[in-house]
Amino acid sequence: MLSVAARAGPFAPFVSAAAHAVPGPLRPLAPAVAHRDRKVPLDPKRPLLCRESLSGRAARGGLVVSASLNAPASVRCVHNDVAVPDFSAYRRQDVQDARASSQGSSDSRKGFSYLMTAAAGVTTAYVAKNVVTQFISSLSASADVLALSKIEIKLSDIPEGKNMAFKWRGKPLFVRHRTQAEISQEAEVDVSQLRDPQHDLDRVKKPEWVILVGVCTHLGCVPIANAGDYGGYYCPCHGSHYDASGRIRKGPAPLNLEVPVYQFVGDDTVVVG
Amino acid sequence: FSPASRIGVFIKTGSRYETTSNLGTAHLLRLASNLVSVNCLCYYIDSSVHATREKMAYSVECLRNYVDTVMEYLLNVTTAPEFRPWEVADIQPRLKVDKAIALQNPQVGVLENLHAAAYKNALANPLYCPDYRVGKITSEQLHHFVQTNFTSSRMALVGIGVEHSTLKHVAEQFLNIRSGSGAPGGKAVYRGGEIRKQTGDSLVHAAIVAEGAVVGSPEANAFSVLQYVLGAGPLVKRGSNVTSKLTQGVAKATSQPFDVSAFNVNYSDSGLFGIYTIAQAPNAGEVIKAALNQVKAVAQGGVTDADVTTAKNQLKANYLMSVETSKGLLNEIGSESLVSGTHTSPSAAAQKIDSVATADVVNAAKKFISGKKSMAASGDLGNTPFLDEL
């Protein structure tokens, strides 16, 4: 029916006063920009451009209002209620002025930032390396164990000709103060005849002191000092004879008695281990 | 076949059915259509509610296969809206925003004032909620409005691209829950007054009308043709609107930019016909007087048959083009069903237009000239004449 339909039509941009401005074919209407609940920014600037800019704006029929779920009728909110906080307390001196260009100071700012980063990086690497090595080295032997690994012996307590035994690293340690006769006797021994050829002077630092680990190289018994056929040590378990330098002479043992690492500290003290 | 279907529920209700105690309910009802949960969000293309003073249309466009899901949404909105009190309270600020945006166009304000000036009741109710009522509309008022107005005899279910049997089934099953004709609105009583709104705007919008024709009457067709004789909007982009008598007449009176058009609206028991002008504030008076003189000239017989034929062609073209789209067609079928329960085919409508005689057009113009006038104006009204000066 006529009078009902004639209200709207292709040339009626305004008549469908869709509450939020459906633009018509000839002219767009005021943009529907609205704030959520407080202030609605009205008065969009619509300059009068020419005679024809008013063309088609006079109303021709009744108002049709519309609200819609997904068309322009939904209010599109301008988020102008969000206040950007003032960050000037955090800004560098060079960029405090919001109106000036920041390019002039950008090199110096970048340089400073990079320098600080590099320094921090180096420091961190150093610290990290230290921390890691400390933690890992804590897995190695602790100080008391390391302390146990050395023994300090006062040499003036040992008379000549005597062999003293100490407990060191769980093993017996023989420290023998040799007489001159023993020294020269051991020096004359023919090295090529020995099962484990070693010259006496190779086994001692000072000839009058011989320091040996008192564990028989055969099966691990402790040899008896000043016993045996060669004036040295005799292992009672299987009958190994060692001489005064701790070299094997007779018996089933294959090697000479072990000489530990030691050094003389001062005149009177030797540190073994 | 088109892959998209359109369904609309048209209800004969609107702001005219409000009373002074529940003004703004219809506005909130429009906005409340968004409160219904939409499960079928992916299926519909366009969902909206259009309302005039005496008709509300809920329409949804969707894909052909998903008509059922979308129908569910429509039925929820029209027959069983929940209006939870806290939700109703939450959307009340939107009334203000809605109104503020609409009033950015001065035409909206002028037309609201025009109706308030022209009628005593019913049609005088504004389409947009008055400011004092924002925040005071309750869920009970909405429920009551729906109960008394959304009744089956005032509703029309229209579908384009939908099986008739589906629609019929849905209508009988669901839309029948409130039978009867609901509360009758008051008969609109024309009084003729004027409302002027002084703003600082440099453009003066003014509308001067007299009582017009009722929807569907033969007089209505005459008024429509008269509207096109006088000029109802530009038909050619960036032209000088040669066929519009009003525009040509006013162009002789002023050289400043202006716009003028014949205004015509028909309601079920009344109508308004007149002119709408937009002019620069200093020469608003000349524009309005020139426009009215043009109408007087037509009333005194200064219209040729050629003019009337041109107008008829324009009117027919406008009408036929409006029902070319599915949205326009849905609107047309729905509106007509509400008024008369039938549907006239476009060709029948075109014939009715052709049957309007030049004498009818002249009589319509005479009715305007002699009728009691109403006026609404807004802008800088220093040079805008009052009704009694016209």
XYZ file of C-alpha atoms in Angstrom:
663
model
C 0.000 0.000 0.000
C 1.205 3.258 -1.029
C 1.057 5.616 1.826
C 2.867 3.179 4.008
C 5.743 2.403 1.704
C 6.239 5.839 0.325
C 7.827 6.766 3.572
C 11.092 5.159 2.818
C 12.847 4.860 -0.447
C 16.155 5.033 -2.182
C 16.248 8.774 -1.991
C 15.445 9.035 1.651
C 18.752 9.173 3.395
C 17.335 10.863 6.375
C 13.942 9.351 6.879
C 15.289 6.148 8.297
C 16.489 8.041 11.293
C 18.146 4.896 12.420
C 18.966 5.979 15.873
C 22.575 5.626 15.018
C 22.673 7.025 11.558
C 22.313 4.663 8.685
C 23.868 6.576 5.812
C 21.762 6.967 2.726
C 22.764 6.752 -0.877
C 23.188 10.453 -1.366
C 24.522 11.762 1.840
C 26.131 10.353 4.927
C 24.708 11.487 8.203
C 26.318 12.497 11.424
C 28.787 9.837 12.490
C 27.482 7.814 15.395
C 30.249 8.221 17.837
C 29.148 8.024 21.403
C 30.606 7.673 24.815
C 29.425 4.978 27.152
C 27.660 6.846 29.838
C 28.899 10.274 30.647
C 29.732 12.698 27.955
C 28.595 12.385 24.378
C 30.873 14.321 22.036
C 28.332 16.135 19.895
C 28.591 18.729 17.243
C 30.699 16.960 14.668
C 32.005 19.638 12.380
C 29.842 19.702 9.296
C 30.967 22.557 7.164
C 28.496 23.942 4.681
C 30.332 23.252 1.500
C 28.083 24.351 -1.272
C 24.498 24.868 -2.292
C 23.992 21.197 -2.908
C 25.203 20.124 0.498
C 21.721 20.775 1.850
C 20.088 18.863 -0.953
C 17.950 16.024 0.260
C 18.104 16.980 3.895
C 14.548 18.180 4.313
C 12.328 15.556 5.900
C 9.741 13.965 3.704
C 8.001 11.513 5.930
C 7.639 10.249 9.443
C 10.480 9.070 11.589
C 11.494 5.442 11.623
C 13.799 4.654 14.487
C 15.830 1.529 14.671
C 18.025 -0.320 17.056
C 20.088 -3.179 15.877
C 22.213 -6.037 17.076
C 25.033 -5.951 14.610
C 24.441 -2.979 12.367
C 25.659 0.569 12.885
C 22.951 0.999 15.506
C 25.186 -0.481 18.129
C 26.837 2.285 19.981
C 30.482 2.329 19.142
C 32.249 3.743 22.089
C 35.101 6.108 21.837
C 37.370 5.239 24.687
C 37.988 8.795 25.678
C 37.312 8.038 29.297
C 40.671 6.322 29.521
C 43.084 8.804 31.014
C 46.646 8.157 30.009
C 48.620 8.646 33.218
C 51.445 11.107 33.447
C 54.733 9.296 33.155
C 57.034 12.276 33.533
C 58.437 10.899 36.773
C 59.863 8.006 34.788
C 61.106 9.851 31.771
C 64.728 10.728 31.119
C 65.726 14.332 31.223
C 66.219 14.476 27.479
C 62.677 13.494 26.661
C 60.673 15.349 29.268
C 59.201 17.722 26.753
C 56.399 15.930 24.964
C 56.362 18.421 22.157
C 60.016 18.221 21.161
C 61.408 15.563 18.887
C 63.244 12.789 20.630
C 65.594 12.047 17.766
C 68.344 14.426 18.872
C 68.952 12.648 22.124
C 68.309 9.164 20.826
C 72.006 8.356 20.239
C 73.119 9.320 23.699
C 70.178 7.550 25.292
C 70.834 4.423 23.341
C 74.548 4.581 24.122
C 73.910 4.864 27.806
C 71.452 1.986 27.771
C 73.797 -0.253 25.835
C 76.722 0.599 28.076
C 74.781 -0.252 31.177
C 73.599 -3.472 29.600
C 77.115 -4.498 28.607
C 78.528 -3.761 32.038
C 75.747 -5.654 33.712
C 76.283 -8.527 31.337
C 79.970 -8.751 32.089
C 79.415 -8.551 35.811
C 76.750 -11.170 35.681
C 78.929 -13.503 33.670
C 81.735 -13.137 36.162
C 79.484 -13.694 39.125
C 77.771 -16.603 37.483
C 81.010 -18.286 36.675
C 82.154 -17.900 40.239
C 78.960 -19.192 41.691
C 78.849 -22.179 39.410
C 82.432 -23.153 40.047
C 81.932 -22.780 43.775
C 78.928 -25.010 43.729
C 80.553 -27.601 41.597
C 83.753 -27.571 43.543
C 81.726 -28.211 46.674
C 81.108 -31.626 45.210
C 84.785 -32.392 45.352
C 86.577 -33.455 48.529
C 85.854 -31.283 51.519
C 88.487 -29.514 53.575
C 88.629 -32.081 56.319
C 89.145 -34.828 53.837
C 91.758 -32.794 52.096
C 93.328 -32.106 55.430
C 93.385 -35.755 56.162
C 95.186 -36.351 52.949
C 98.413 -34.728 54.190
C 100.465 -35.661 57.152
C 103.197 -33.623 58.749
C 105.938 -35.539 60.371
C 108.523 -34.179 62.775
C 111.732 -35.843 61.746
C 113.710 -35.193 64.936
C 111.459 -37.631 66.744
C 112.731 -40.503 64.669
C 116.137 -41.856 65.805
C 118.536 -43.292 63.374
C 117.887 -46.830 62.277
C 114.292 -46.647 63.386
C 111.275 -47.071 61.208
C 108.167 -45.260 62.329
C 104.711 -46.049 61.075
C 101.944 -43.461 60.784
C 98.409 -43.824 59.689
C 98.012 -41.803 56.505
C 95.035 -41.908 54.199
C 93.966 -45.108 55.840
C 97.231 -46.785 55.066
C 100.392 -47.243 57.080
C 103.159 -44.811 56.223
C 106.714 -45.927 56.986
C 109.278 -43.201 57.711
C 112.717 -44.737 58.174
C 115.783 -42.869 59.349
C 118.489 -44.842 57.597
C 122.005 -45.317 58.881
C 124.889 -44.548 56.594
C 125.667 -48.233 56.311
C 122.214 -48.942 54.993
C 122.412 -46.094 52.520
C 125.702 -47.241 51.027
C 124.520 -50.837 50.993
C 121.428 -49.926 49.020
C 123.359 -47.750 46.633
C 125.613 -50.664 45.670
C 122.823 -53.009 44.750
C 122.822 -54.044 41.083
C 119.706 -52.500 39.611
C 119.486 -54.967 36.726
C 119.008 -57.865 39.121
C 115.941 -56.345 40.683
C 112.463 -57.489 39.873
C 111.355 -53.879 39.752
C 114.531 -52.036 38.806
C 114.916 -48.701 40.527
C 117.998 -47.141 41.962
C 117.814 -46.121 45.547
C 118.550 -42.528 44.831
C 115.583 -42.472 42.510
C 113.346 -43.396 45.371
C 114.461 -40.877 47.934
C 115.060 -37.168 48.090
C 117.396 -37.200 51.045
C 119.165 -40.553 51.283
C 118.850 -40.839 55.068
C 115.126 -40.555 54.984
C 113.054 -43.104 53.105
C 109.295 -42.655 53.153
C 107.192 -45.522 51.960
C 103.579 -46.636 51.931
C 103.582 -49.716 54.042
C 101.332 -51.857 51.881
C 102.751 -54.982 50.312
C 102.370 -54.833 46.583
C 101.454 -58.540 46.434
C 98.130 -58.701 48.186
C 98.132 -55.730 50.518
C 99.366 -56.879 53.905
C 101.494 -54.620 56.069
C 105.183 -55.660 56.017
C 107.105 -55.828 59.285
C 109.975 -53.401 59.602
C 113.528 -54.440 60.260
C 112.799 -57.986 59.314
C 113.554 -60.200 56.412
C 116.711 -61.326 54.674
C 117.687 -57.970 53.193
C 117.583 -55.699 56.237
C 114.423 -53.981 55.186
C 110.902 -55.254 55.471
C 109.289 -58.694 55.479
C 105.676 -59.376 54.643
C 104.448 -62.268 56.783
C 101.424 -63.126 54.646
C 103.188 -64.684 51.706
C 106.852 -64.112 52.498
C 107.879 -61.068 50.446
C 111.269 -59.584 51.393
C 111.935 -55.882 50.805
C 115.237 -54.103 51.307
C 115.982 -50.889 53.179
C 114.890 -48.901 50.169
C 111.619 -50.731 49.974
C 112.485 -52.648 46.832
C 111.249 -56.199 46.388
C 114.015 -58.767 46.601
C 112.438 -62.095 47.264
C 108.931 -63.319 47.387
C 105.746 -63.102 45.399
C 105.277 -59.293 45.332
C 105.751 -57.823 41.851
C 106.587 -54.185 42.575
C 108.565 -52.076 45.009
C 106.827 -50.424 47.923
C 105.159 -47.260 46.815
C 106.876 -43.960 47.431
C 104.304 -41.258 48.141
C 104.571 -37.621 47.225
C 106.360 -35.757 49.958
C 108.445 -32.733 50.531
C 110.686 -31.469 53.208
C 109.478 -28.312 54.816
C 112.266 -26.782 56.806
C 114.935 -28.977 58.363
C 112.785 -30.911 60.633
C 109.460 -31.495 58.971
C 108.240 -33.473 56.059
C 104.771 -33.140 54.593
C 103.561 -36.268 52.912
C 100.574 -36.135 50.530
C 16.571 -18.908 -4.946
C 18.148 -16.364 -2.716
C 20.387 -17.899 -0.080
C 19.197 -15.427 2.514
C 15.777 -15.296 4.055
C 14.213 -12.537 5.992
C 11.664 -12.903 8.763
C 9.856 -10.100 10.448
C 7.406 -9.822 13.281
C 5.347 -6.668 12.936
C 3.397 -5.413 15.874
C 0.882 -2.643 15.888
C 2.311 -0.851 18.833
C 4.551 2.063 19.407
C 4.949 5.264 21.283
C 1.366 6.250 20.592
C 0.154 3.505 22.906
C 2.039 4.921 25.875
C 0.367 7.003 28.521
C 1.930 9.909 30.365
C 2.806 7.551 33.191
C 4.893 5.234 31.055
C 6.466 7.454 28.431
C 9.653 6.038 26.998
C 8.645 2.400 27.429
C 8.578 1.836 23.698
C 12.048 3.324 23.358
C 13.418 1.046 26.034
C 11.627 -1.855 24.430
C 13.535 -1.193 21.239
C 16.800 -1.226 23.100
C 15.760 -4.225 25.162
C 15.715 -6.414 22.104
C 19.438 -6.665 22.704
C 18.890 -8.237 26.088
C 17.641 -11.511 24.735
C 20.481 -13.970 24.535
C 21.246 -14.807 20.980
C 22.344 -18.389 20.587
C 22.365 -18.237 16.878
C 24.807 -15.390 16.553
C 26.589 -17.013 13.695
C 23.556 -17.603 11.579
C 21.926 -14.291 11.222
C 23.086 -11.563 8.948
C 21.189 -8.587 10.200
C 18.886 -8.271 13.129
C 17.167 -5.071 14.002
C 14.056 -3.526 15.326
C 12.484 -0.620 13.491
C 9.792 1.418 15.088
C 7.515 4.233 14.167
C 4.931 5.845 16.324
C 2.473 3.072 15.745
C 4.365 0.099 14.454
C 7.275 -1.985 15.639
C 9.054 -4.400 13.384
C 11.517 -6.976 14.583
C 13.306 -8.366 11.613
C 16.136 -10.766 11.120
C 17.924 -11.736 7.980
C 19.557 -15.111 7.991
C 20.705 -17.930 5.818
C 17.963 -19.989 4.318
C 18.779 -23.150 6.234
C 18.885 -21.558 9.632
C 15.455 -20.086 9.714
C 14.477 -22.245 12.685
C 17.231 -21.064 14.960
C 16.617 -17.484 14.072
C 12.882 -17.862 14.514
C 13.541 -18.985 18.047
C 15.310 -15.715 18.755
C 12.511 -13.688 17.268
C 9.931 -15.535 19.275
C 11.889 -15.048 22.460
C 12.019 -11.347 21.882
C 8.412 -10.866 20.975
C 6.547 -13.391 23.064
C 8.654 -14.164 26.083
C 11.053 -11.387 26.888
C 12.377 -11.610 30.395
C 13.251 -8.007 31.220
C 15.350 -8.917 34.226
C 15.286 -5.898 36.535
C 19.034 -5.514 36.798
C 19.440 -5.694 33.032
C 16.682 -3.162 32.536
C 18.439 -0.861 34.963
C 21.702 -1.354 33.135
C 20.486 -0.320 29.723
C 18.706 2.828 30.835
C 21.771 5.049 30.256
C 21.625 3.948 26.652
C 18.342 5.778 26.288
C 20.185 9.022 26.775
C 22.934 8.116 24.374
C 20.472 6.924 21.783
C 18.531 10.149 22.036
C 21.620 12.329 21.980
C 22.872 10.695 18.836
C 19.510 10.958 17.155
C 19.172 14.600 18.084
C 22.434 15.373 16.365
C 20.222 15.575 13.318
C 17.969 18.599 13.784
C 15.310 16.924 11.638
C 14.646 14.426 14.406
C 14.074 17.145 16.959
C 11.834 19.099 14.629
C 9.667 16.119 13.790
C 9.277 15.161 17.413
C 8.245 18.702 18.234
C 5.938 18.765 15.232
C 4.004 15.796 16.496
C 3.924 17.158 20.004
C 2.556 20.434 18.658
C 0.064 18.903 16.251
C -1.611 16.351 18.498
C -3.048 16.317 21.954
C -2.330 12.692 22.793
C -1.215 9.364 21.370
C 0.695 10.599 18.353
C 2.101 13.449 20.408
C 4.165 10.982 22.454
C 7.815 11.241 21.511
C 9.650 8.360 19.909
C 12.582 8.978 22.202
C 12.283 8.717 25.934
C 11.917 12.059 27.707
C 14.842 12.925 29.929
C 12.930 12.783 33.191
C 11.906 9.206 32.525
C 15.409 7.855 32.023
C 16.189 5.587 34.943
C 12.571 5.322 36.000
C 11.299 2.750 33.550
C 10.784 -0.492 35.399
C 10.730 -4.063 34.324
C 7.049 -4.273 35.283
C 6.172 -1.428 32.945
C 7.941 -3.188 30.105
C 6.167 -6.422 30.879
C 2.825 -4.669 31.052
C 3.449 -2.923 27.769
C 4.285 -6.189 26.079
C 1.337 -7.988 27.649
C -1.168 -5.423 26.536
C 0.238 -4.620 23.125
C 1.929 -7.669 21.739
C -1.275 -9.554 21.194
C -1.922 -11.923 18.355
C -4.472 -9.789 16.577
C -1.997 -6.934 16.407
C 0.901 -8.965 15.151
C 1.912 -10.025 11.703
C 4.518 -12.622 10.941
C 6.089 -12.114 7.551
C 8.763 -14.136 5.865
C 10.576 -13.720 2.596
C 12.210 -16.872 1.365
C 10.497 -18.945 4.037
C 7.912 -21.670 3.562
C 4.421 -20.477 4.265
C 3.666 -23.650 6.186
C 6.574 -22.985 8.530
C 5.383 -19.500 9.219
C 1.856 -20.647 9.755
C 2.946 -23.335 12.142
C 5.066 -20.935 14.122
C 2.349 -18.341 14.256
C -0.274 -20.761 15.462
C 1.980 -22.387 17.994
C 3.848 -19.531 19.489
C 2.553 -16.152 18.569
C -0.910 -17.017 19.715
C -0.185 -16.889 23.382
C -1.712 -13.516 23.900
C -4.939 -13.338 22.058
C -7.317 -10.494 21.672
C -6.621 -6.979 20.637
C -4.972 -5.710 23.754
C -5.354 -2.242 25.076
C -6.661 0.177 22.480
C -4.677 3.334 22.119
C -6.430 6.647 22.346
C -7.699 8.199 19.147
C -5.245 10.815 18.030
C -6.801 14.250 18.287
C -5.333 16.945 16.085
C -5.021 20.310 17.708
C -2.595 22.409 15.745
C 0.014 24.312 17.699
C 3.563 25.442 17.385
C 6.748 24.624 19.169
C 9.888 26.632 18.554
C 13.299 25.630 19.749
C 15.816 28.410 19.799
C 19.357 27.090 19.350
C 22.420 28.762 17.999
C 22.369 26.782 14.796
C 22.815 28.896 11.673
C 20.412 26.690 9.760
C 16.726 26.942 10.566
C 14.726 23.738 10.202
C 11.012 24.375 10.062
C 8.022 22.168 9.376
C 4.530 23.485 8.750
C 1.771 20.957 8.401
C -1.952 20.539 8.503
C -3.949 17.415 9.101
C -3.541 15.002 6.238
C -4.908 11.644 5.199
C -5.347 8.335 6.944
C -3.349 5.339 5.798
C -5.078 3.422 3.053
C -7.689 5.961 2.182
C -7.976 7.292 -1.391
C -7.139 10.695 -0.001
C -3.788 9.291 1.028
C -2.917 8.579 -2.561
C -3.882 12.098 -3.520
C -1.666 13.543 -0.835
C 1.196 11.347 -1.947
C 0.860 12.569 -5.497
C 0.645 16.126 -4.252
C 3.821 15.533 -2.313
C 5.614 14.605 -5.489
C 4.033 17.445 -7.428
C 5.438 19.854 -4.903
C 8.759 18.050 -4.635
C 9.843 15.269 -2.364
C 13.560 15.211 -2.406
C 16.150 15.258 -5.167
C 15.954 12.592 -7.798
C 19.206 13.383 -9.514
C 22.478 13.806 -7.713
C 23.855 17.306 -7.747
C 21.017 18.592 -9.833
C 19.005 21.711 -9.161
C 15.796 19.778 -8.571
C 13.978 21.125 -11.595
C 10.835 19.080 -11.149
C 10.209 20.296 -7.634
C 7.866 23.264 -7.552
C 8.879 24.114 -4.037
C 12.559 24.209 -4.839
C 12.022 26.327 -7.924
C 9.778 28.710 -6.057
C 12.126 29.164 -3.152
C 15.118 29.521 -5.454
C 13.468 32.645 -6.830
C 13.090 34.071 -3.358
C 16.626 33.571 -2.111
C 20.083 32.876 -3.410
C 21.396 31.343 -0.195
C 21.602 27.563 0.191
C 18.340 26.006 1.293
C 16.370 22.824 1.034
C 12.644 22.330 0.936
C 10.439 19.343 0.541
C 6.823 18.398 0.927
C 6.214 16.448 4.076
C 3.676 13.669 4.217
C 3.029 11.053 6.847
C 0.000 8.829 7.347
C -1.088 7.076 10.475
C -3.957 4.755 11.104
C -6.347 7.452 12.224
C -4.730 10.677 11.123
C -1.995 12.118 9.026
C 0.144 15.158 8.502
C 0.858 16.961 5.299
C 2.867 20.093 4.766
C 6.276 21.421 3.967
C 9.668 21.068 5.565
C 12.266 23.745 4.991
C 15.893 24.171 5.824
C 17.141 27.697 5.393
C 19.837 30.062 6.509
C 18.811 31.854 9.672
C 18.579 35.384 8.223
C 16.252 34.449 5.366
C 14.232 31.656 6.930
C 11.079 33.739 6.717
C 11.396 34.280 2.963
C 12.028 30.613 2.331
C 9.014 29.497 4.326
C 6.723 32.070 2.767
C 7.878 31.246 -0.727
C 7.286 27.555 -0.123
C 3.814 28.164 1.220
C 3.022 30.369 -1.753
C 3.886 27.522 -4.043
C 1.421 25.274 -2.282
C -1.176 28.030 -2.487
C -0.545 28.232 -6.187
C -1.240 24.516 -6.557
C -4.343 24.870 -4.415
C -5.600 27.568 -6.740
C -5.327 25.199 -9.640
C -1.851 26.115 -10.827
C -0.897 22.543 -11.657
C -0.998 20.986 -15.066
C -1.800 17.423 -15.968
C 1.749 17.001 -17.133
C 2.975 17.945 -13.680
C 0.627 15.428 -12.136
C 1.709 12.695 -14.514
C 5.352 13.400 -13.762
C 4.605 13.256 -10.085
C 2.722 9.987 -10.458
C 5.622 8.451 -12.330
C 8.041 9.574 -9.684
C 5.834 8.209 -6.952
C 5.385 4.888 -8.679
C 9.094 4.589 -9.308
C 9.865 5.404 -5.715
C 7.379 2.886 -4.431
C 8.402 0.112 -6.761
C 12.079 0.664 -6.093
C 11.455 0.497 -2.375
C 9.946 -2.963 -2.638
C 12.734 -4.230 -4.840
C 14.909 -5.133 -1.881
C 13.951 -7.871 0.505
C 14.112 -5.439 3.388
C 11.754 -3.008 1.708
C 9.426 -5.749 0.611
C 9.270 -7.216 4.087
C 8.540 -3.800 5.497
C 5.818 -3.171 2.987
C 4.083 -6.508 3.427
C 4.293 -6.265 7.187
C 3.029 -2.721 7.406
C 0.165 -3.398 5.097
C -0.809 -6.530 6.991
C -0.993 -4.550 10.171
C -3.251 -1.981 8.630
C -5.538 -3.994 6.445
C -4.595 -7.629 6.750
C -4.182 -7.950 3.011
C -1.459 -7.375 0.530
C -1.860 -5.365 -2.618
C 0.453 -6.312 -5.376
C 2.769 -3.612 -6.699
C 0.862 -3.422 -9.946
C -2.397 -2.873 -8.094
C -0.735 -0.156 -6.085
C 0.563 1.447 -9.273
C -2.913 1.413 -10.709
C -4.284 3.135 -7.642
C -1.699 5.839 -8.085
C -2.723 6.296 -11.669
C -6.329 6.673 -10.673
C -5.630 9.899 -8.818
C -7.011 12.825 -10.756
C -5.642 16.336 -10.965
C -8.728 17.569 -9.158
C -7.934 15.302 -6.241
C -4.493 16.795 -6.061
C -5.855 20.306 -6.065
C -8.365 19.390 -3.365
C -5.628 17.969 -1.239
C -3.687 21.211 -1.565
C -6.820 23.161 -0.660
C -7.243 21.006 2.418
C -3.756 21.929 3.486
C -4.183 25.616 2.884
C -7.472 25.791 4.700
C -6.663 23.391 7.533
C -5.471 24.385 10.972
C -1.747 24.398 10.824
C 0.949 23.157 13.174
C 4.524 24.271 13.128
C 7.813 23.209 14.597
C 11.049 25.087 14.109
C 14.574 24.908 15.416
C 17.658 26.988 14.920
C 18.302 30.690 15.262
C 14.688 31.761 15.050
C 15.088 35.514 14.955
C 13.769 35.774 11.414
C 11.426 32.819 11.472
C 7.787 33.826 11.367
C 5.213 32.497 13.803
C 2.212 30.559 12.623
C -0.064 33.552 12.828
C 2.272 35.574 10.612
C 2.122 33.066 7.794
